[in-house]
Amino acid sequence: WEVLTAYEQLPDVVPNILSNEVTRHPDGAVTIEQSSLRSRRLNLVTEMTLSVEADVKARKLVLMRTAGHGFLEFVGSYTLKPQGGSTYLQYNVELVPCPIFPLPLVETKIRKEVPKMLSAVAKVSVSEG
């Protein structure tokens, strides 16, 4: 949980994040302005403003696009669940890419990048745990 909610350190954990500005509001809300590399070959970069909903008790973190380009809609959620003597990390993403990005390209990139991202989170979690 600590790795997922250390928003300022996300670029150190997730390989394709290029920039990441975190604003922690007085009411507890968190906003992240983030640029991510989607394709080195095509030099595709997405820029999004994400609102963060963190439910500590349920161990669920939701990142929702509120502005930006690259996706018309984006909601990514992480849920941590105890499983035996370890923890299971579930990640779901619902998105609508901008029409200039062909859907098959986006799907292929997601299938390639999400396992890398989850592996990076697991690696940092184990080293800090």
mmCIF file of N, CA and C in Angstrom:
data_model
loop_
_atom_site.group_PDB
_atom_site.id
_atom_site.type_symbol
_atom_site.label_atom_id
_atom_site.label_comp_id
_atom_site.label_asym_id
_atom_site.label_seq_id
_atom_site.Cartn_x
_atom_site.Cartn_y
_atom_site.Cartn_z
ATOM 1 N N TRP A 1 0.828 -1.192 0.000
ATOM 2 C CA TRP A 1 0.000 0.000 0.000
ATOM 3 C C TRP A 1 0.869 1.252 0.000
ATOM 4 N N GLU A 2 1.937 1.193 0.788
ATOM 5 C CA GLU A 2 2.830 2.344 0.872
ATOM 6 C C GLU A 2 3.483 2.646 -0.480
ATOM 7 N N VAL A 3 3.823 1.617 -1.240
ATOM 8 C CA VAL A 3 4.437 1.822 -2.567
ATOM 9 C C VAL A 3 3.427 2.453 -3.513
ATOM 10 N N LEU A 4 2.196 1.956 -3.514
ATOM 11 C CA LEU A 4 1.167 2.480 -4.424
ATOM 12 C C LEU A 4 0.790 3.916 -4.103
ATOM 13 N N THR A 5 0.807 4.277 -2.837
ATOM 14 C CA THR A 5 0.359 5.615 -2.452
ATOM 15 C C THR A 5 1.513 6.616 -2.280
ATOM 16 N N ALA A 6 2.721 6.207 -2.588
ATOM 17 C CA ALA A 6 3.862 7.133 -2.610
ATOM 18 C C ALA A 6 3.880 7.760 -4.004
ATOM 19 N N TYR A 7 2.888 8.586 -4.275
ATOM 20 C CA TYR A 7 2.642 9.109 -5.624
ATOM 21 C C TYR A 7 3.851 9.843 -6.210
ATOM 22 N N GLU A 8 4.572 10.550 -5.354
ATOM 23 C CA GLU A 8 5.734 11.294 -5.833
ATOM 24 C C GLU A 8 6.831 10.369 -6.362
ATOM 25 N N GLN A 9 6.871 9.127 -5.889
ATOM 26 C CA GLN A 9 7.898 8.178 -6.308
ATOM 27 C C GLN A 9 7.460 7.284 -7.472
ATOM 28 N N LEU A 10 6.270 7.490 -8.009
ATOM 29 C CA LEU A 10 5.796 6.636 -9.101
ATOM 30 C C LEU A 10 6.769 6.535 -10.277
ATOM 31 N N PRO A 11 7.428 7.624 -10.699
ATOM 32 C CA PRO A 11 8.379 7.481 -11.813
ATOM 33 C C PRO A 11 9.559 6.562 -11.493
ATOM 34 N N ASP A 12 9.879 6.404 -10.208
ATOM 35 C CA ASP A 12 10.959 5.499 -9.817
ATOM 36 C C ASP A 12 10.515 4.044 -9.867
ATOM 37 N N VAL A 13 9.201 3.822 -9.860
ATOM 38 C CA VAL A 13 8.661 2.468 -9.823
ATOM 39 C C VAL A 13 8.154 2.038 -11.200
ATOM 40 N N VAL A 14 7.351 2.870 -11.821
ATOM 41 C CA VAL A 14 6.708 2.524 -13.096
ATOM 42 C C VAL A 14 7.595 2.999 -14.247
ATOM 43 N N PRO A 15 8.061 2.057 -15.075
ATOM 44 C CA PRO A 15 9.082 2.376 -16.089
ATOM 45 C C PRO A 15 8.707 3.421 -17.140
ATOM 46 N N ASN A 16 7.445 3.529 -17.540
ATOM 47 C CA ASN A 16 7.120 4.416 -18.662
ATOM 48 C C ASN A 16 6.664 5.820 -18.251
ATOM 49 N N ILE A 17 6.700 6.157 -16.954
ATOM 50 C CA ILE A 17 6.309 7.498 -16.521
ATOM 51 C C ILE A 17 7.468 8.457 -16.757
ATOM 52 N N LEU A 18 7.211 9.496 -17.553
ATOM 53 C CA LEU A 18 8.240 10.481 -17.878
ATOM 54 C C LEU A 18 8.266 11.628 -16.881
ATOM 55 N N SER A 19 7.086 12.109 -16.483
ATOM 56 C CA SER A 19 6.997 13.177 -15.489
ATOM 57 C C SER A 19 5.760 12.957 -14.641
ATOM 58 N N ASN A 20 5.799 13.498 -13.443
ATOM 59 C CA ASN A 20 4.771 13.182 -12.460
ATOM 60 C C ASN A 20 4.738 14.282 -11.413
ATOM 61 N N GLU A 21 3.759 15.185 -11.492
ATOM 62 C CA GLU A 21 3.624 16.250 -10.494
ATOM 63 C C GLU A 21 2.418 15.965 -9.623
ATOM 64 N N VAL A 22 2.664 15.892 -8.334
ATOM 65 C CA VAL A 22 1.620 15.530 -7.372
ATOM 66 C C VAL A 22 1.210 16.776 -6.596
ATOM 67 N N THR A 23 -0.101 16.974 -6.485
ATOM 68 C CA THR A 23 -0.645 18.050 -5.658
ATOM 69 C C THR A 23 -1.509 17.414 -4.583
ATOM 70 N N ARG A 24 -1.133 17.662 -3.342
ATOM 71 C CA ARG A 24 -1.920 17.176 -2.199
ATOM 72 C C ARG A 24 -2.715 18.369 -1.668
ATOM 73 N N HIS A 25 -4.014 18.283 -1.797
ATOM 74 C CA HIS A 25 -4.901 19.378 -1.421
ATOM 75 C C HIS A 25 -5.208 19.342 0.079
ATOM 76 N N PRO A 26 -5.546 20.509 0.669
ATOM 77 C CA PRO A 26 -5.833 20.575 2.109
ATOM 78 C C PRO A 26 -6.964 19.635 2.549
ATOM 79 N N ASP A 27 -7.920 19.356 1.647
ATOM 80 C CA ASP A 27 -9.032 18.474 2.019
ATOM 81 C C ASP A 27 -8.663 16.995 1.931
ATOM 82 N N GLY A 28 -7.401 16.686 1.607
ATOM 83 C CA GLY A 28 -6.955 15.297 1.516
ATOM 84 C C GLY A 28 -6.964 14.745 0.097
ATOM 85 N N ALA A 29 -7.592 15.465 -0.828
ATOM 86 C CA ALA A 29 -7.621 15.012 -2.221
ATOM 87 C C ALA A 29 -6.222 15.085 -2.823
ATOM 88 N N VAL A 30 -5.975 14.222 -3.796
ATOM 89 C CA VAL A 30 -4.685 14.184 -4.478
ATOM 90 C C VAL A 30 -4.929 14.240 -5.978
ATOM 91 N N THR A 31 -4.141 15.065 -6.658
ATOM 92 C CA THR A 31 -4.176 15.179 -8.116
ATOM 93 C C THR A 31 -2.767 14.922 -8.637
ATOM 94 N N ILE A 32 -2.685 14.157 -9.724
ATOM 95 C CA ILE A 32 -1.389 13.857 -10.341
ATOM 96 C C ILE A 32 -1.429 14.302 -11.794
ATOM 97 N N GLU A 33 -0.473 15.131 -12.190
ATOM 98 C CA GLU A 33 -0.300 15.492 -13.599
ATOM 99 C C GLU A 33 0.860 14.654 -14.100
ATOM 100 N N GLN A 34 0.560 13.806 -15.095
ATOM 101 C CA GLN A 34 1.508 12.773 -15.477
ATOM 102 C C GLN A 34 1.680 12.677 -16.984
ATOM 103 N N SER A 35 2.928 12.485 -17.418
ATOM 104 C CA SER A 35 3.245 12.192 -18.816
ATOM 105 C C SER A 35 3.826 10.794 -18.858
ATOM 106 N N SER A 36 3.352 9.998 -19.810
ATOM 107 C CA SER A 36 3.828 8.620 -19.936
ATOM 108 C C SER A 36 4.160 8.306 -21.384
ATOM 109 N N LEU A 37 5.214 7.536 -21.560
ATOM 110 C CA LEU A 37 5.617 7.100 -22.891
ATOM 111 C C LEU A 37 4.824 5.864 -23.262
ATOM 112 N N ARG A 38 4.080 5.937 -24.352
ATOM 113 C CA ARG A 38 3.278 4.803 -24.807
ATOM 114 C C ARG A 38 3.993 3.996 -25.881
ATOM 115 N N SER A 39 4.827 4.656 -26.682
ATOM 116 C CA SER A 39 5.568 3.945 -27.720
ATOM 117 C C SER A 39 6.856 4.690 -28.023
ATOM 118 N N ARG A 40 7.990 4.029 -27.789
ATOM 119 C CA ARG A 40 9.285 4.614 -28.139
ATOM 120 C C ARG A 40 9.412 4.742 -29.651
ATOM 121 N N ARG A 41 9.034 3.694 -30.341
ATOM 122 C CA ARG A 41 9.171 3.656 -31.799
ATOM 123 C C ARG A 41 8.379 4.772 -32.459
ATOM 124 N N LEU A 42 7.153 4.999 -31.995
ATOM 125 C CA LEU A 42 6.298 6.029 -32.584
ATOM 126 C C LEU A 42 6.380 7.360 -31.828
ATOM 127 N N ASN A 43 7.160 7.397 -30.745
ATOM 128 C CA ASN A 43 7.280 8.575 -29.890
ATOM 129 C C ASN A 43 5.908 9.088 -29.431
ATOM 130 N N LEU A 44 5.062 8.152 -28.966
ATOM 131 C CA LEU A 44 3.726 8.500 -28.482
ATOM 132 C C LEU A 44 3.781 8.743 -26.975
ATOM 133 N N VAL A 45 3.372 9.943 -26.583
ATOM 134 C CA VAL A 45 3.347 10.321 -25.178
ATOM 135 C C VAL A 45 1.925 10.737 -24.819
ATOM 136 N N THR A 46 1.439 10.252 -23.695
ATOM 137 C CA THR A 46 0.136 10.691 -23.192
ATOM 138 C C THR A 46 0.371 11.609 -22.003
ATOM 139 N N GLU A 47 -0.491 12.600 -21.881
ATOM 140 C CA GLU A 47 -0.441 13.502 -20.736
ATOM 141 C C GLU A 47 -1.829 13.534 -20.117
ATOM 142 N N MET A 48 -1.887 13.239 -18.827
ATOM 143 C CA MET A 48 -3.173 13.202 -18.150
ATOM 144 C C MET A 48 -3.087 13.845 -16.779
ATOM 145 N N THR A 49 -4.195 14.426 -16.377
ATOM 146 C CA THR A 49 -4.390 14.815 -14.993
ATOM 147 C C THR A 49 -5.271 13.749 -14.386
ATOM 148 N N LEU A 50 -4.807 13.179 -13.296
ATOM 149 C CA LEU A 50 -5.520 12.084 -12.640
ATOM 150 C C LEU A 50 -5.977 12.512 -11.255
ATOM 151 N N SER A 51 -7.218 12.193 -10.933
ATOM 152 C CA SER A 51 -7.660 12.365 -9.545
ATOM 153 C C SER A 51 -7.471 11.014 -8.868
ATOM 154 N N VAL A 52 -7.137 11.069 -7.596
ATOM 155 C CA VAL A 52 -6.838 9.856 -6.847
ATOM 156 C C VAL A 52 -7.905 9.638 -5.784
ATOM 157 N N GLU A 53 -8.420 8.424 -5.741
ATOM 158 C CA GLU A 53 -9.316 8.018 -4.658
ATOM 159 C C GLU A 53 -8.645 6.850 -3.967
ATOM 160 N N ALA A 54 -8.248 7.034 -2.721
ATOM 161 C CA ALA A 54 -7.573 5.986 -1.968
ATOM 162 C C ALA A 54 -8.453 5.560 -0.800
ATOM 163 N N ASP A 55 -8.861 4.312 -0.791
ATOM 164 C CA ASP A 55 -9.654 3.755 0.295
ATOM 165 C C ASP A 55 -8.735 2.840 1.103
ATOM 166 N N VAL A 56 -8.190 3.376 2.186
ATOM 167 C CA VAL A 56 -7.206 2.643 2.985
ATOM 168 C C VAL A 56 -7.808 1.358 3.535
ATOM 169 N N LYS A 57 -9.011 1.449 4.050
ATOM 170 C CA LYS A 57 -9.646 0.284 4.682
ATOM 171 C C LYS A 57 -9.847 -0.853 3.681
ATOM 172 N N ALA A 58 -10.320 -0.520 2.485
ATOM 173 C CA ALA A 58 -10.542 -1.530 1.444
ATOM 174 C C ALA A 58 -9.266 -1.848 0.672
ATOM 175 N N ARG A 59 -8.199 -1.071 0.923
ATOM 176 C CA ARG A 59 -6.931 -1.216 0.190
ATOM 177 C C ARG A 59 -7.162 -1.144 -1.313
ATOM 178 N N LYS A 60 -7.923 -0.101 -1.701
ATOM 179 C CA LYS A 60 -8.218 0.113 -3.119
ATOM 180 C C LYS A 60 -7.827 1.534 -3.504
ATOM 181 N N LEU A 61 -7.120 1.642 -4.626
ATOM 182 C CA LEU A 61 -6.650 2.915 -5.145
ATOM 183 C C LEU A 61 -7.193 3.070 -6.560
ATOM 184 N N VAL A 62 -7.865 4.199 -6.817
ATOM 185 C CA VAL A 62 -8.431 4.455 -8.137
ATOM 186 C C VAL A 62 -7.832 5.743 -8.691
ATOM 187 N N LEU A 63 -7.314 5.672 -9.918
ATOM 188 C CA LEU A 63 -6.776 6.831 -10.627
ATOM 189 C C LEU A 63 -7.694 7.098 -11.812
ATOM 190 N N MET A 64 -8.292 8.295 -11.839
ATOM 191 C CA MET A 64 -9.265 8.634 -12.869
ATOM 192 C C MET A 64 -8.826 9.869 -13.638
ATOM 193 N N ARG A 65 -8.834 9.772 -14.958
ATOM 194 C CA ARG A 65 -8.476 10.896 -15.819
ATOM 195 C C ARG A 65 -9.511 11.990 -15.695
ATOM 196 N N THR A 66 -9.027 13.223 -15.442
ATOM 197 C CA THR A 66 -9.932 14.372 -15.396
ATOM 198 C C THR A 66 -9.623 15.355 -16.518
ATOM 199 N N ALA A 67 -8.430 15.239 -17.124
ATOM 200 C CA ALA A 67 -8.036 16.105 -18.241
ATOM 201 C C ALA A 67 -6.833 15.468 -18.920
ATOM 202 N N GLY A 68 -6.494 15.998 -20.093
ATOM 203 C CA GLY A 68 -5.296 15.536 -20.779
ATOM 204 C C GLY A 68 -5.578 14.985 -22.161
ATOM 205 N N HIS A 69 -4.528 14.400 -22.755
ATOM 206 C CA HIS A 69 -4.697 13.813 -24.081
ATOM 207 C C HIS A 69 -4.026 12.444 -24.132
ATOM 208 N N GLY A 70 -4.456 11.659 -25.079
ATOM 209 C CA GLY A 70 -3.992 10.285 -25.216
ATOM 210 C C GLY A 70 -5.132 9.319 -24.976
ATOM 211 N N PHE A 71 -5.974 9.650 -24.002
ATOM 212 C CA PHE A 71 -7.162 8.850 -23.720
ATOM 213 C C PHE A 71 -8.346 9.787 -23.526
ATOM 214 N N LEU A 72 -9.495 9.390 -24.062
ATOM 215 C CA LEU A 72 -10.720 10.147 -23.814
ATOM 216 C C LEU A 72 -11.239 9.828 -22.414
ATOM 217 N N GLU A 73 -11.074 8.562 -22.022
ATOM 218 C CA GLU A 73 -11.460 8.120 -20.686
ATOM 219 C C GLU A 73 -10.370 7.184 -20.174
ATOM 220 N N PHE A 74 -10.100 7.254 -18.878
ATOM 221 C CA PHE A 74 -9.114 6.372 -18.266
ATOM 222 C C PHE A 74 -9.438 6.229 -16.789
ATOM 223 N N VAL A 75 -9.622 4.994 -16.337
ATOM 224 C CA VAL A 75 -9.782 4.692 -14.920
ATOM 225 C C VAL A 75 -8.944 3.442 -14.644
ATOM 226 N N GLY A 76 -7.944 3.601 -13.801
ATOM 227 C CA GLY A 76 -7.114 2.463 -13.393
ATOM 228 C C GLY A 76 -7.301 2.244 -11.910
ATOM 229 N N SER A 77 -7.455 0.989 -11.514
ATOM 230 C CA SER A 77 -7.626 0.715 -10.087
ATOM 231 C C SER A 77 -6.722 -0.427 -9.639
ATOM 232 N N TYR A 78 -6.175 -0.243 -8.448
ATOM 233 C CA TYR A 78 -5.351 -1.252 -7.795
ATOM 234 C C TYR A 78 -6.100 -1.694 -6.546
ATOM 235 N N THR A 79 -6.136 -2.993 -6.309
ATOM 236 C CA THR A 79 -6.726 -3.519 -5.086
ATOM 237 C C THR A 79 -5.769 -4.545 -4.502
ATOM 238 N N LEU A 80 -5.465 -4.385 -3.229
ATOM 239 C CA LEU A 80 -4.611 -5.337 -2.522
ATOM 240 C C LEU A 80 -5.485 -6.278 -1.713
ATOM 241 N N LYS A 81 -5.217 -7.588 -1.831
ATOM 242 C CA LYS A 81 -6.000 -8.587 -1.102
ATOM 243 C C LYS A 81 -5.057 -9.586 -0.450
ATOM 244 N N PRO A 82 -5.263 -9.852 0.857
ATOM 245 C CA PRO A 82 -4.449 -10.882 1.503
ATOM 246 C C PRO A 82 -4.738 -12.236 0.859
ATOM 247 N N GLN A 83 -3.675 -13.015 0.655
ATOM 248 C CA GLN A 83 -3.850 -14.338 0.048
ATOM 249 C C GLN A 83 -2.787 -15.254 0.646
ATOM 250 N N GLY A 84 -3.231 -16.146 1.529
ATOM 251 C CA GLY A 84 -2.267 -16.994 2.236
ATOM 252 C C GLY A 84 -1.392 -16.115 3.098
ATOM 253 N N GLY A 85 -0.083 -16.272 2.980
ATOM 254 C CA GLY A 85 0.836 -15.447 3.753
ATOM 255 C C GLY A 85 1.361 -14.264 2.967
ATOM 256 N N SER A 86 0.755 -13.998 1.806
ATOM 257 C CA SER A 86 1.237 -12.894 0.980
ATOM 258 C C SER A 86 0.076 -11.984 0.592
ATOM 259 N N THR A 87 0.341 -11.098 -0.354
ATOM 260 C CA THR A 87 -0.670 -10.148 -0.807
ATOM 261 C C THR A 87 -0.830 -10.249 -2.311
ATOM 262 N N TYR A 88 -2.066 -10.260 -2.765
ATOM 263 C CA TYR A 88 -2.397 -10.312 -4.188
ATOM 264 C C TYR A 88 -2.714 -8.891 -4.647
ATOM 265 N N LEU A 89 -2.083 -8.449 -5.727
ATOM 266 C CA LEU A 89 -2.338 -7.126 -6.296
ATOM 267 C C LEU A 89 -3.159 -7.294 -7.564
ATOM 268 N N GLN A 90 -4.346 -6.728 -7.552
ATOM 269 C CA GLN A 90 -5.224 -6.770 -8.726
ATOM 270 C C GLN A 90 -5.210 -5.391 -9.373
ATOM 271 N N TYR A 91 -5.075 -5.358 -10.695
ATOM 272 C CA TYR A 91 -5.100 -4.092 -11.434
ATOM 273 C C TYR A 91 -6.149 -4.203 -12.529
ATOM 274 N N ASN A 92 -7.004 -3.203 -12.597
ATOM 275 C CA ASN A 92 -8.006 -3.113 -13.658
ATOM 276 C C ASN A 92 -7.849 -1.770 -14.337
ATOM 277 N N VAL A 93 -8.024 -1.752 -15.638
ATOM 278 C CA VAL A 93 -7.999 -0.487 -16.359
ATOM 279 C C VAL A 93 -9.158 -0.473 -17.350
ATOM 280 N N GLU A 94 -9.868 0.636 -17.350
ATOM 281 C CA GLU A 94 -10.929 0.877 -18.321
ATOM 282 C C GLU A 94 -10.556 2.160 -19.030
ATOM 283 N N LEU A 95 -10.490 2.097 -20.361
ATOM 284 C CA LEU A 95 -10.071 3.286 -21.090
ATOM 285 C C LEU A 95 -10.693 3.350 -22.465
ATOM 286 N N VAL A 96 -10.713 4.565 -22.974
ATOM 287 C CA VAL A 96 -11.110 4.834 -24.357
ATOM 288 C C VAL A 96 -9.981 5.667 -24.942
ATOM 289 N N PRO A 97 -9.222 5.092 -25.906
ATOM 290 C CA PRO A 97 -8.119 5.858 -26.485
ATOM 291 C C PRO A 97 -8.623 6.952 -27.414
ATOM 292 N N CYS A 98 -7.799 7.977 -27.621
ATOM 293 C CA CYS A 98 -8.129 8.995 -28.613
ATOM 294 C C CYS A 98 -8.226 8.315 -29.975
ATOM 295 N N PRO A 99 -9.092 8.817 -30.837
ATOM 296 C CA PRO A 99 -9.288 8.180 -32.148
ATOM 297 C C PRO A 99 -8.024 8.086 -33.004
ATOM 298 N N ILE A 100 -7.020 8.934 -32.756
ATOM 299 C CA ILE A 100 -5.803 8.854 -33.573
ATOM 300 C C ILE A 100 -4.963 7.624 -33.235
ATOM 301 N N PHE A 101 -5.210 7.001 -32.057
ATOM 302 C CA PHE A 101 -4.493 5.788 -31.681
ATOM 303 C C PHE A 101 -5.340 4.577 -32.060
ATOM 304 N N PRO A 102 -4.872 3.758 -32.991
ATOM 305 C CA PRO A 102 -5.646 2.563 -33.370
ATOM 306 C C PRO A 102 -5.816 1.635 -32.167
ATOM 307 N N LEU A 103 -7.034 1.160 -31.965
ATOM 308 C CA LEU A 103 -7.348 0.310 -30.817
ATOM 309 C C LEU A 103 -6.434 -0.914 -30.723
ATOM 310 N N PRO A 104 -6.145 -1.637 -31.824
ATOM 311 C CA PRO A 104 -5.244 -2.793 -31.705
ATOM 312 C C PRO A 104 -3.857 -2.408 -31.171
ATOM 313 N N LEU A 105 -3.360 -1.240 -31.562
ATOM 314 C CA LEU A 105 -2.064 -0.768 -31.073
ATOM 315 C C LEU A 105 -2.135 -0.517 -29.568
ATOM 316 N N VAL A 106 -3.201 0.128 -29.127
ATOM 317 C CA VAL A 106 -3.375 0.435 -27.702
ATOM 318 C C VAL A 106 -3.485 -0.862 -26.900
ATOM 319 N N GLU A 107 -4.285 -1.806 -27.380
ATOM 320 C CA GLU A 107 -4.443 -3.081 -26.668
ATOM 321 C C GLU A 107 -3.114 -3.826 -26.562
ATOM 322 N N THR A 108 -2.357 -3.841 -27.651
ATOM 323 C CA THR A 108 -1.060 -4.521 -27.646
ATOM 324 C C THR A 108 -0.120 -3.878 -26.644
ATOM 325 N N LYS A 109 -0.074 -2.542 -26.627
ATOM 326 C CA LYS A 109 0.803 -1.830 -25.691
ATOM 327 C C LYS A 109 0.402 -2.111 -24.244
ATOM 328 N N ILE A 110 -0.887 -2.127 -23.966
ATOM 329 C CA ILE A 110 -1.353 -2.375 -22.599
ATOM 330 C C ILE A 110 -0.977 -3.783 -22.164
ATOM 331 N N ARG A 111 -1.185 -4.757 -23.029
ATOM 332 C CA ARG A 111 -0.834 -6.143 -22.689
ATOM 333 C C ARG A 111 0.674 -6.300 -22.450
ATOM 334 N N LYS A 112 1.458 -5.464 -23.094
ATOM 335 C CA LYS A 112 2.912 -5.514 -22.939
ATOM 336 C C LYS A 112 3.372 -4.732 -21.698
ATOM 337 N N GLU A 113 2.786 -3.552 -21.457
ATOM 338 C CA GLU A 113 3.259 -2.653 -20.406
ATOM 339 C C GLU A 113 2.716 -2.966 -19.011
ATOM 340 N N VAL A 114 1.478 -3.438 -18.914
ATOM 341 C CA VAL A 114 0.893 -3.683 -17.586
ATOM 342 C C VAL A 114 1.687 -4.736 -16.804
ATOM 343 N N PRO A 115 2.065 -5.864 -17.400
ATOM 344 C CA PRO A 115 2.874 -6.817 -16.622
ATOM 345 C C PRO A 115 4.203 -6.221 -16.145
ATOM 346 N N LYS A 116 4.835 -5.375 -16.966
ATOM 347 C CA LYS A 116 6.077 -4.711 -16.550
ATOM 348 C C LYS A 116 5.816 -3.806 -15.349
ATOM 349 N N MET A 117 4.708 -3.062 -15.409
ATOM 350 C CA MET A 117 4.356 -2.144 -14.333
ATOM 351 C C MET A 117 4.100 -2.914 -13.033
ATOM 352 N N LEU A 118 3.311 -3.980 -13.115
ATOM 353 C CA LEU A 118 2.994 -4.752 -11.916
ATOM 354 C C LEU A 118 4.231 -5.443 -11.350
ATOM 355 N N SER A 119 5.087 -5.905 -12.224
ATOM 356 C CA SER A 119 6.343 -6.526 -11.791
ATOM 357 C C SER A 119 7.219 -5.507 -11.057
ATOM 358 N N ALA A 120 7.268 -4.293 -11.584
ATOM 359 C CA ALA A 120 8.055 -3.227 -10.950
ATOM 360 C C ALA A 120 7.496 -2.896 -9.566
ATOM 361 N N VAL A 121 6.179 -2.813 -9.455
ATOM 362 C CA VAL A 121 5.547 -2.540 -8.149
ATOM 363 C C VAL A 121 5.869 -3.669 -7.182
ATOM 364 N N ALA A 122 5.759 -4.924 -7.645
ATOM 365 C CA ALA A 122 6.049 -6.072 -6.777
ATOM 366 C C ALA A 122 7.498 -6.063 -6.320
ATOM 367 N N LYS A 123 8.406 -5.764 -7.240
ATOM 368 C CA LYS A 123 9.838 -5.754 -6.906
ATOM 369 C C LYS A 123 10.144 -4.720 -5.832
ATOM 370 N N VAL A 124 9.612 -3.508 -5.994
ATOM 371 C CA VAL A 124 9.842 -2.452 -4.999
ATOM 372 C C VAL A 124 9.179 -2.814 -3.675
ATOM 373 N N SER A 125 7.989 -3.417 -3.731
ATOM 374 C CA SER A 125 7.258 -3.788 -2.512
ATOM 375 C C SER A 125 8.026 -4.818 -1.719
ATOM 376 N N VAL A 126 8.610 -5.799 -2.410
ATOM 377 C CA VAL A 126 9.369 -6.856 -1.724
ATOM 378 C C VAL A 126 10.637 -6.284 -1.114
ATOM 379 N N SER A 127 11.305 -5.392 -1.842
ATOM 380 C CA SER A 127 12.558 -4.826 -1.334
ATOM 381 C C SER A 127 12.311 -3.883 -0.145
ATOM 382 N N GLU A 128 11.117 -3.270 -0.097
ATOM 383 C CA GLU A 128 10.799 -2.358 1.016
ATOM 384 C C GLU A 128 10.056 -3.071 2.142
ATOM 385 N N GLY A 129 9.500 -4.252 1.830
ATOM 386 C CA GLY A 129 8.669 -4.964 2.804
ATOM 387 C C GLY A 129 9.475 -5.659 3.816
#
